[in-house]
Short mmCIF file of C-alpha atoms and ligand atoms in Angstrom, two decimals:
data_model
loop_
_atom_site.label_atom_id
_atom_site.label_comp_id
_atom_site.label_asym_id
_atom_site.label_seq_id
_atom_site.Cartn_x
_atom_site.Cartn_y
_atom_site.Cartn_z
CA UNK Z 1 154.44 -3.40 37.65
CA UNK Z 2 158.02 -2.84 36.41
CA UNK Z 3 158.30 -0.14 33.72
CA UNK Z 4 159.08 -1.52 30.25
CA UNK Z 5 162.74 -1.59 29.29
CA UNK Z 6 163.88 0.74 26.53
CA UNK Z 7 166.38 0.56 23.72
CA UNK Z 8 167.60 3.37 21.50
CA UNK Z 9 168.81 2.70 17.94
CA UNK Z 10 171.11 4.96 15.98
CA UNK Z 11 172.98 5.01 12.69
CA UNK Z 12 176.29 6.86 12.55
CA UNK Z 13 179.18 7.72 10.24
CA UNK Z 14 179.11 6.88 6.55
CA UNK Z 15 175.68 5.57 5.57
CA UNK Z 16 175.43 2.14 3.98
CA UNK Z 17 172.59 0.41 2.12
CA UNK Z 18 171.04 -2.16 4.45
CA UNK Z 19 171.15 0.03 7.59
CA UNK Z 20 167.36 0.26 7.39
CA UNK Z 21 167.04 -3.53 7.42
CA UNK Z 22 168.94 -3.55 10.73
CA UNK Z 23 166.72 -0.75 12.13
CA UNK Z 24 163.59 -2.64 11.12
CA UNK Z 25 164.71 -6.00 12.54
CA UNK Z 26 165.91 -4.44 15.81
CA UNK Z 27 162.65 -2.51 16.21
CA UNK Z 28 160.46 -5.55 15.56
CA UNK Z 29 162.45 -7.91 17.80
CA UNK Z 30 162.71 -5.46 20.73
CA UNK Z 31 159.04 -4.51 20.38
CA UNK Z 32 158.00 -8.18 20.37
CA UNK Z 33 159.88 -8.60 23.66
CA UNK Z 34 157.78 -5.81 25.18
CA UNK Z 35 160.52 -3.16 25.09
CA UNK Z 36 160.01 0.49 24.19
CA UNK Z 37 162.04 1.39 21.12
CA UNK Z 38 163.44 4.83 20.25
CA UNK Z 39 165.18 5.97 17.10
CA UNK Z 40 167.91 8.57 17.57
CA UNK Z 41 168.09 11.11 14.78
CA UNK Z 42 171.44 11.90 13.13
CA UNK Z 43 173.78 9.64 15.04
CA UNK Z 44 175.79 10.90 17.99
CA UNK Z 45 174.75 14.50 17.23
CA UNK Z 46 171.13 13.54 17.96
CA UNK Z 47 172.13 11.42 20.93
CA UNK Z 48 173.82 14.41 22.58
CA UNK Z 49 170.78 16.56 21.83
CA UNK Z 50 168.34 13.94 23.17
CA UNK Z 51 166.64 13.60 19.76
CA UNK Z 52 164.72 10.40 20.59
CA UNK Z 53 161.71 9.42 18.49
CA UNK Z 54 159.48 6.49 19.54
CA UNK Z 55 159.57 3.69 16.95
CA UNK Z 56 156.63 1.33 16.53
CA UNK Z 57 156.48 -1.60 14.08
CA UNK Z 58 154.34 0.54 11.77
CA UNK Z 59 157.13 3.13 11.60
CA UNK Z 60 159.53 0.62 10.06
CA UNK Z 61 157.06 -0.86 7.61
CA UNK Z 62 158.59 -1.01 4.12
CA UNK Z 63 161.94 0.57 5.07
CA UNK Z 64 163.84 -2.66 4.34
CA UNK Z 65 163.75 -1.67 0.67
CA UNK Z 66 165.18 1.81 1.17
CA UNK Z 67 168.83 2.86 0.79
CA UNK Z 68 170.53 5.26 3.22
CA UNK Z 69 169.09 5.41 6.72
CA UNK Z 70 165.67 6.64 7.81
CA UNK Z 71 167.20 7.84 11.08
CA UNK Z 72 169.77 10.03 9.33
CA UNK Z 73 173.48 9.88 10.04
CA UNK Z 74 176.12 12.39 11.05
CA UNK Z 75 179.67 12.90 12.13
CA UNK Z 76 180.07 14.32 15.62
CA UNK Z 77 183.52 15.69 16.60
CA UNK Z 78 182.29 16.37 20.17
CA UNK Z 79 182.08 12.63 20.75
CA UNK Z 80 185.87 12.41 20.71
CA UNK Z 81 185.95 14.12 24.12
CA UNK Z 82 184.85 12.83 27.51
CA UNK Z 83 182.62 15.92 28.02
CA UNK Z 84 180.97 15.29 24.66
CA UNK Z 85 180.14 11.73 25.66
CA UNK Z 86 179.00 12.84 29.16
CA UNK Z 87 176.29 14.93 27.46
CA UNK Z 88 175.13 11.85 25.53
CA UNK Z 89 175.06 9.68 28.66
CA UNK Z 90 173.02 12.33 30.49
CA UNK Z 91 170.52 12.43 27.60
CA UNK Z 92 170.05 8.65 27.77
CA UNK Z 93 169.66 8.70 31.56
CA UNK Z 94 167.13 11.55 31.40
CA UNK Z 95 164.96 9.41 29.12
CA UNK Z 96 165.47 6.27 31.27
CA UNK Z 97 167.13 4.43 28.37
CA UNK Z 98 169.59 1.74 29.45
CA UNK Z 99 170.21 -0.01 26.10
CA UNK Z 100 171.79 1.37 22.95
CA UNK Z 101 172.32 -0.24 19.56
CA UNK Z 102 174.67 1.55 17.15
CA UNK Z 103 174.78 0.69 13.46
CA UNK Z 104 177.91 2.15 11.88
CA UNK Z 105 181.51 1.81 10.76
CA UNK Z 106 184.76 1.60 12.66
CA UNK Z 107 184.61 5.21 13.94
CA UNK Z 108 181.07 4.76 15.24
CA UNK Z 109 182.05 1.52 16.97
CA UNK Z 110 185.04 3.28 18.57
CA UNK Z 111 182.56 5.90 19.81
CA UNK Z 112 180.33 3.19 21.27
CA UNK Z 113 183.30 1.58 23.00
CA UNK Z 114 184.24 4.92 24.57
CA UNK Z 115 180.63 5.75 25.53
CA UNK Z 116 180.26 2.47 27.43
CA UNK Z 117 183.70 2.43 29.09
CA UNK Z 118 183.16 1.44 32.76
CA UNK Z 119 185.53 4.18 33.95
CA UNK Z 120 183.32 6.82 32.25
CA UNK Z 121 179.95 5.21 33.05
CA UNK Z 122 180.40 5.14 36.84
CA UNK Z 123 177.16 3.91 38.36
CA UNK Z 124 175.04 4.55 35.24
CA UNK Z 125 173.55 1.40 33.71
CA UNK Z 126 174.08 1.34 29.94
CA UNK Z 127 174.29 -1.85 27.87
CA UNK Z 128 175.47 -1.45 24.27
CA UNK Z 129 175.84 -3.57 21.14
CA UNK Z 130 177.16 -2.52 17.72
CA UNK Z 131 176.28 -3.63 14.21
CA UNK Z 132 178.96 -3.18 11.50
CA UNK Z 133 177.80 -1.08 8.56
CA UNK Z 134 180.38 0.28 6.15
CA UNK Z 135 180.73 -0.13 2.40
CA UNK Z 136 184.52 -0.21 2.93
CA UNK Z 137 184.46 -3.63 4.68
CA UNK Z 138 187.14 -2.35 7.03
CA UNK Z 139 185.61 -3.46 10.34
CA UNK Z 140 187.54 -6.24 12.07
CA UNK Z 141 186.19 -9.64 13.13
CA UNK Z 142 183.26 -9.67 10.73
CA UNK Z 143 183.32 -11.37 7.34
CA UNK Z 144 181.07 -8.69 5.91
CA UNK Z 145 179.69 -5.34 6.95
CA UNK Z 146 176.28 -4.05 5.90
CA UNK Z 147 176.44 -2.18 2.58
CA UNK Z 148 179.45 -3.93 1.04
CA UNK Z 149 177.43 -6.21 -1.21
CA UNK Z 150 175.25 -3.42 -2.61
CA UNK Z 151 178.34 -1.26 -3.21
CA UNK Z 152 180.02 -4.13 -5.06
CA UNK Z 153 176.94 -4.59 -7.24
CA UNK Z 154 176.77 -0.87 -8.00
CA UNK Z 155 180.44 -0.81 -9.04
CA UNK Z 156 180.06 -3.92 -11.21
CA UNK Z 157 177.03 -2.43 -12.95
CA UNK Z 158 178.83 0.88 -13.57
CA UNK Z 159 181.96 -0.86 -14.86
CA UNK Z 160 179.91 -3.03 -17.21
CA UNK Z 161 178.45 0.14 -18.71
CA UNK Z 162 181.86 1.79 -18.91
CA UNK Z 163 183.26 -1.35 -20.58
CA UNK Z 164 180.62 -1.07 -23.34
CA UNK Z 165 181.67 2.43 -24.33
CA UNK Z 166 185.38 1.73 -23.72
CA UNK Z 167 185.16 -1.27 -26.10
CA UNK Z 168 183.38 0.78 -28.77
CA UNK Z 169 186.25 3.28 -28.86
CA UNK Z 170 189.18 1.06 -27.91
CA UNK Z 171 189.91 3.02 -24.77
CA UNK Z 172 191.54 2.44 -21.44
CA UNK Z 173 189.42 3.40 -18.45
CA UNK Z 174 190.71 3.97 -14.95
CA UNK Z 175 187.74 3.68 -12.59
CA UNK Z 176 188.18 4.97 -9.04
CA UNK Z 177 186.03 3.36 -6.37
CA UNK Z 178 185.36 4.36 -2.75
CA UNK Z 179 186.71 2.44 0.21
CA UNK Z 180 188.76 4.93 2.25
CA UNK Z 181 191.99 3.13 3.21
CA UNK Z 182 190.59 -0.29 2.35
CA UNK Z 183 191.16 -1.84 -1.08
CA UNK Z 184 188.48 -4.51 -0.54
CA UNK Z 185 185.89 -3.04 -2.96
CA UNK Z 186 188.54 -2.51 -5.65
CA UNK Z 187 189.87 -6.06 -5.28
CA UNK Z 188 186.53 -7.83 -5.32
CA UNK Z 189 185.03 -5.77 -8.13
CA UNK Z 190 188.29 -6.03 -10.09
CA UNK Z 191 187.72 -9.77 -10.21
CA UNK Z 192 183.97 -9.51 -10.79
CA UNK Z 193 184.34 -7.10 -13.74
CA UNK Z 194 187.28 -8.89 -15.39
CA UNK Z 195 189.53 -5.86 -14.91
CA UNK Z 196 193.07 -5.95 -16.30
CA UNK Z 197 194.65 -4.35 -13.23
CA UNK Z 198 193.62 -3.50 -9.66
CA UNK Z 199 195.37 -0.73 -7.75
CA UNK Z 200 195.05 -0.58 -3.97
CA UNK Z 201 196.91 1.13 -1.12
CA UNK Z 202 197.76 -2.07 0.76
CA UNK Z 203 200.14 -3.23 -2.00
CA UNK Z 204 202.57 -0.52 -0.81
CA UNK Z 205 203.37 0.63 -4.38
CA UNK Z 206 205.07 4.01 -4.80
CA UNK Z 207 203.54 6.55 -7.18
CA UNK Z 208 206.11 5.63 -9.84
CA UNK Z 209 205.32 1.93 -9.39
CA UNK Z 210 201.60 2.64 -9.85
CA UNK Z 211 202.27 4.56 -13.09
CA UNK Z 212 204.58 1.77 -14.32
CA UNK Z 213 201.96 -0.88 -13.61
CA UNK Z 214 199.32 0.99 -15.62
CA UNK Z 215 201.66 1.64 -18.55
CA UNK Z 216 202.82 -2.00 -18.53
CA UNK Z 217 199.20 -3.16 -18.57
CA UNK Z 218 198.25 -0.96 -21.56
CA UNK Z 219 201.42 -1.76 -23.52
CA UNK Z 220 201.02 -5.45 -22.81
CA UNK Z 221 197.44 -5.32 -24.09
CA UNK Z 222 198.56 -3.59 -27.32
CA UNK Z 223 201.14 -6.29 -27.97
CA UNK Z 224 198.78 -9.23 -27.59
CA UNK Z 225 198.16 -11.33 -30.72
CA UNK Z 226 194.51 -10.37 -30.42
CA UNK Z 227 194.47 -7.09 -28.52
CA UNK Z 228 191.49 -6.56 -26.21
CA UNK Z 229 188.86 -4.01 -27.18
CA UNK Z 230 189.34 -2.17 -23.93
CA UNK Z 231 191.53 -2.02 -20.86
CA UNK Z 232 189.81 -1.65 -17.51
CA UNK Z 233 191.76 -0.61 -14.42
CA UNK Z 234 190.11 -0.36 -11.01
CA UNK Z 235 191.78 2.00 -8.58
CA UNK Z 236 190.92 2.18 -4.88
CA UNK Z 237 190.31 5.62 -3.38
CA UNK Z 238 193.13 5.03 -0.85
CA UNK Z 239 195.92 4.91 -3.50
CA UNK Z 240 197.92 8.07 -2.80
CA UNK Z 241 198.13 9.41 -6.40
CA UNK Z 242 194.95 11.15 -7.58
CA UNK Z 243 193.23 9.56 -10.55
CA UNK Z 244 193.63 12.71 -12.67
CA UNK Z 245 197.35 12.87 -11.95
CA UNK Z 246 197.70 9.16 -12.70
CA UNK Z 247 195.99 9.68 -16.08
CA UNK Z 248 198.26 12.64 -16.87
CA UNK Z 249 201.42 10.70 -16.05
CA UNK Z 250 200.27 7.64 -17.99
CA UNK Z 251 199.33 9.79 -21.03
CA UNK Z 252 202.75 11.43 -20.92
CA UNK Z 253 204.46 8.04 -21.05
CA UNK Z 254 202.17 6.63 -23.74
CA UNK Z 255 202.25 9.65 -26.05
CA UNK Z 256 205.97 9.04 -26.49
CA UNK Z 257 204.91 5.87 -28.31
CA UNK Z 258 203.07 7.40 -31.27
CA UNK Z 259 203.28 4.20 -33.29
CA UNK Z 260 200.62 2.53 -31.23
CA UNK Z 261 197.21 3.70 -32.37
CA UNK Z 262 195.40 1.04 -30.42
CA UNK Z 263 194.20 1.71 -26.86
CA UNK Z 264 195.77 5.15 -27.11
CA UNK Z 265 193.22 7.09 -25.14
CA UNK Z 266 192.95 6.92 -21.38
CA UNK Z 267 189.80 8.11 -19.67
CA UNK Z 268 188.94 8.23 -16.00
CA UNK Z 269 185.74 7.83 -14.07
CA UNK Z 270 185.47 8.52 -10.34
CA UNK Z 271 182.34 6.75 -9.12
CA UNK Z 272 182.25 8.66 -5.82
CA UNK Z 273 179.09 8.68 -3.72
CA UNK Z 274 177.04 6.72 -6.27
CA UNK Z 275 178.69 3.68 -4.68
CA UNK Z 276 177.05 4.49 -1.31
CA UNK Z 277 173.51 4.84 -2.55
CA UNK Z 278 170.76 2.77 -4.03
CA UNK Z 279 168.36 0.13 -2.86
CA UNK Z 280 170.07 -2.52 -0.75
CA UNK Z 281 170.78 -5.87 -2.40
CA UNK Z 282 169.01 -9.01 -1.15
CA UNK Z 283 172.19 -9.99 0.72
CA UNK Z 284 172.43 -6.61 2.49
CA UNK Z 285 168.76 -6.79 3.49
CA UNK Z 286 169.36 -10.25 4.89
CA UNK Z 287 172.63 -9.31 6.58
CA UNK Z 288 171.13 -6.16 8.13
CA UNK Z 289 168.10 -8.12 9.35
CA UNK Z 290 170.11 -10.98 10.82
CA UNK Z 291 172.70 -8.76 12.51
CA UNK Z 292 169.93 -6.51 13.90
CA UNK Z 293 168.15 -9.58 15.26
CA UNK Z 294 171.31 -11.03 16.86
CA UNK Z 295 172.27 -7.64 18.35
CA UNK Z 296 168.90 -7.16 20.06
CA UNK Z 297 168.89 -10.77 21.30
CA UNK Z 298 172.24 -10.01 22.96
CA UNK Z 299 170.81 -6.91 24.66
CA UNK Z 300 167.72 -8.87 25.77
CA UNK Z 301 170.08 -11.43 27.33
CA UNK Z 302 171.81 -8.64 29.31
CA UNK Z 303 175.03 -8.69 27.29
CA UNK Z 304 177.05 -5.59 26.54
CA UNK Z 305 180.08 -4.15 24.72
CA UNK Z 306 179.74 -6.61 21.84
CA UNK Z 307 179.37 -6.33 18.08
CA UNK Z 308 177.09 -8.63 16.09
CA UNK Z 309 179.21 -10.06 13.26
CA UNK Z 310 178.92 -12.18 10.14
CA UNK Z 311 180.73 -15.36 10.99
CA UNK Z 312 183.38 -16.53 8.52
CA UNK Z 313 184.69 -20.08 8.09
CA UNK Z 314 186.74 -21.74 10.79
CA UNK Z 315 186.74 -21.59 14.57
CA UNK Z 316 185.95 -18.15 16.03
CA UNK Z 317 189.10 -16.13 16.90
CA UNK Z 318 189.74 -14.97 20.51
CA UNK Z 319 187.06 -12.55 21.71
CA UNK Z 320 184.39 -13.98 19.37
CA UNK Z 321 181.56 -16.44 20.11
CA UNK Z 322 179.07 -17.94 17.67
CA UNK Z 323 175.64 -16.48 18.33
CA UNK Z 324 173.10 -18.75 20.03
CA UNK Z 325 170.40 -17.09 17.90
CA UNK Z 326 171.98 -17.62 14.46
CA UNK Z 327 174.85 -20.02 13.67
CA UNK Z 328 176.01 -17.76 10.80
CA UNK Z 329 176.46 -14.82 13.15
CA UNK Z 330 178.80 -14.25 16.04
CA UNK Z 331 179.21 -11.81 18.88
CA UNK Z 332 182.62 -10.19 19.07
CA UNK Z 333 184.08 -8.27 21.99
CA UNK Z 334 183.99 -4.58 21.00
CA UNK Z 335 187.57 -3.98 22.18
CA UNK Z 336 188.83 -6.95 20.13
CA UNK Z 337 186.94 -5.60 17.09
CA UNK Z 338 188.70 -2.24 17.36
CA UNK Z 339 192.12 -3.90 17.74
CA UNK Z 340 191.56 -6.09 14.66
CA UNK Z 341 190.23 -3.06 12.74
CA UNK Z 342 193.48 -1.21 13.49
CA UNK Z 343 195.45 -4.18 12.15
CA UNK Z 344 193.24 -4.32 9.03
CA UNK Z 345 193.65 -0.64 8.18
CA UNK Z 346 197.32 -0.60 9.24
CA UNK Z 347 198.03 -3.48 6.85
CA UNK Z 348 199.52 -5.88 9.43
CA UNK Z 349 196.55 -8.24 9.69
CA UNK Z 350 197.13 -11.71 8.19
CA UNK Z 351 193.94 -11.20 6.15
CA UNK Z 352 195.30 -8.07 4.44
CA UNK Z 353 198.69 -9.71 3.91
CA UNK Z 354 196.92 -12.68 2.27
CA UNK Z 355 194.86 -10.42 -0.02
CA UNK Z 356 197.97 -8.48 -1.09
CA UNK Z 357 199.87 -11.73 -1.71
CA UNK Z 358 197.05 -13.19 -3.83
CA UNK Z 359 196.86 -10.07 -6.00
CA UNK Z 360 200.63 -10.03 -6.48
CA UNK Z 361 200.36 -13.65 -7.62
CA UNK Z 362 197.50 -13.11 -10.08
CA UNK Z 363 198.48 -9.68 -11.44
CA UNK Z 364 200.22 -11.05 -14.55
CA UNK Z 365 197.45 -13.61 -15.05
CA UNK Z 366 194.78 -10.83 -15.08
CA UNK Z 367 196.84 -8.98 -17.70
CA UNK Z 368 197.14 -11.97 -20.03
P1 ADP X 401 182.34 5.48 10.43
O1 ADP X 401 181.56 5.05 11.60
O2 ADP X 401 181.61 5.30 9.14
O3 ADP X 401 183.74 4.88 10.41
P2 ADP X 401 183.50 8.03 11.30
O4 ADP X 401 184.92 7.51 11.36
O5 ADP X 401 183.31 9.38 10.72
O6 ADP X 401 182.52 7.06 10.50
O7 ADP X 401 182.92 8.02 12.79
C1 ADP X 401 181.61 8.44 13.06
C2 ADP X 401 181.55 9.16 14.37
O8 ADP X 401 181.95 8.27 15.43
C3 ADP X 401 182.49 10.34 14.50
O9 ADP X 401 181.97 11.51 13.90
C4 ADP X 401 182.58 10.47 16.02
O10 ADP X 401 181.41 11.10 16.51
C5 ADP X 401 182.57 9.02 16.47
N1 ADP X 401 183.93 8.52 16.68
C6 ADP X 401 184.83 8.15 15.76
N2 ADP X 401 185.99 7.75 16.32
C7 ADP X 401 185.84 7.91 17.66
C8 ADP X 401 186.69 7.69 18.79
N3 ADP X 401 187.93 7.22 18.67
N4 ADP X 401 186.18 7.96 20.03
C9 ADP X 401 184.91 8.43 20.16
N5 ADP X 401 184.07 8.65 19.13
C10 ADP X 401 184.51 8.40 17.89
#
């Protein structure tokens, strides 16, 4: 009798709510196909150390509800070198594992691409598939990554609370949200919270332009026939000026105008890691489950060097095929994903240009 095939699952990089849904779905689907399933503890650090733990369906019972990742995550600088990845490949071979599923963000997917490069693999058999998980939504060729929806909901809930107290005191609040170089969370939650201004790196504003935009927004609000009770400004983490410095520069400009008693105070709130945590939303549970399912189906079919993706409207771009297992999911070539990710974060993707253009167009409308 042939020995059962094995698959190892790992979560890597920044954790994202919904990773556990992908672990659960992948475990159940691979197990149902008769495969042995291993969880790797703490991402590529655990992979290099051979930290494999058998996963049975009972081990993933109930985890769909949990935030973070039950496998733990880590950053692993050694993985950037060929020797570092050789150690990981040896650990997989020693355990007889020929399939690997990595749930993570753009760095983790770059690591998976390097780990499975034919020129490094030689004669070793290793089939790999990635699942995008990153609250920043900065992974190319997927409409959504796991964790984005929960993060958006967390920000909206926090801003609603901030808006209550800001309205009571007639204050301006600048709320900084995570997202690394991506302004996606700031843009979407800016709309969903009814913010007066959204600041994001991709707009290319200089520090002085950012300060001007905030001052203009507050002064414009003061001059309205019926001034608003509060001004809410969402600032993406990637905007070069720190939120404290922005507040100081805005206060300096506004204090020159002592006539205006209204909306005089500016406060800041940096949401930080709160945005990463919490129970995954229904959408993230569904997304994690569906992408985990599609990823394992691809491995079962003998496919490799792909990423399971959430399919957006329109025909799939080059390097992407609609999944045979789920018409709302696709399988994207891992190399094409990394190229598109570089364009997204570098600002020269048509999608980023479109987002920037739309916000330029609606900025005055949001202020009115
Ligand atoms: P995320 O996956 O959330 O984007 P990181 O960018 O920190 O998080 O990447 C997670 C890990 O992936 C890194 O600590 C490293 O081990 C690995 N990694 C990142 N980029 C590369 C790369 N270019 N080549 C090989 N491994 C990489």
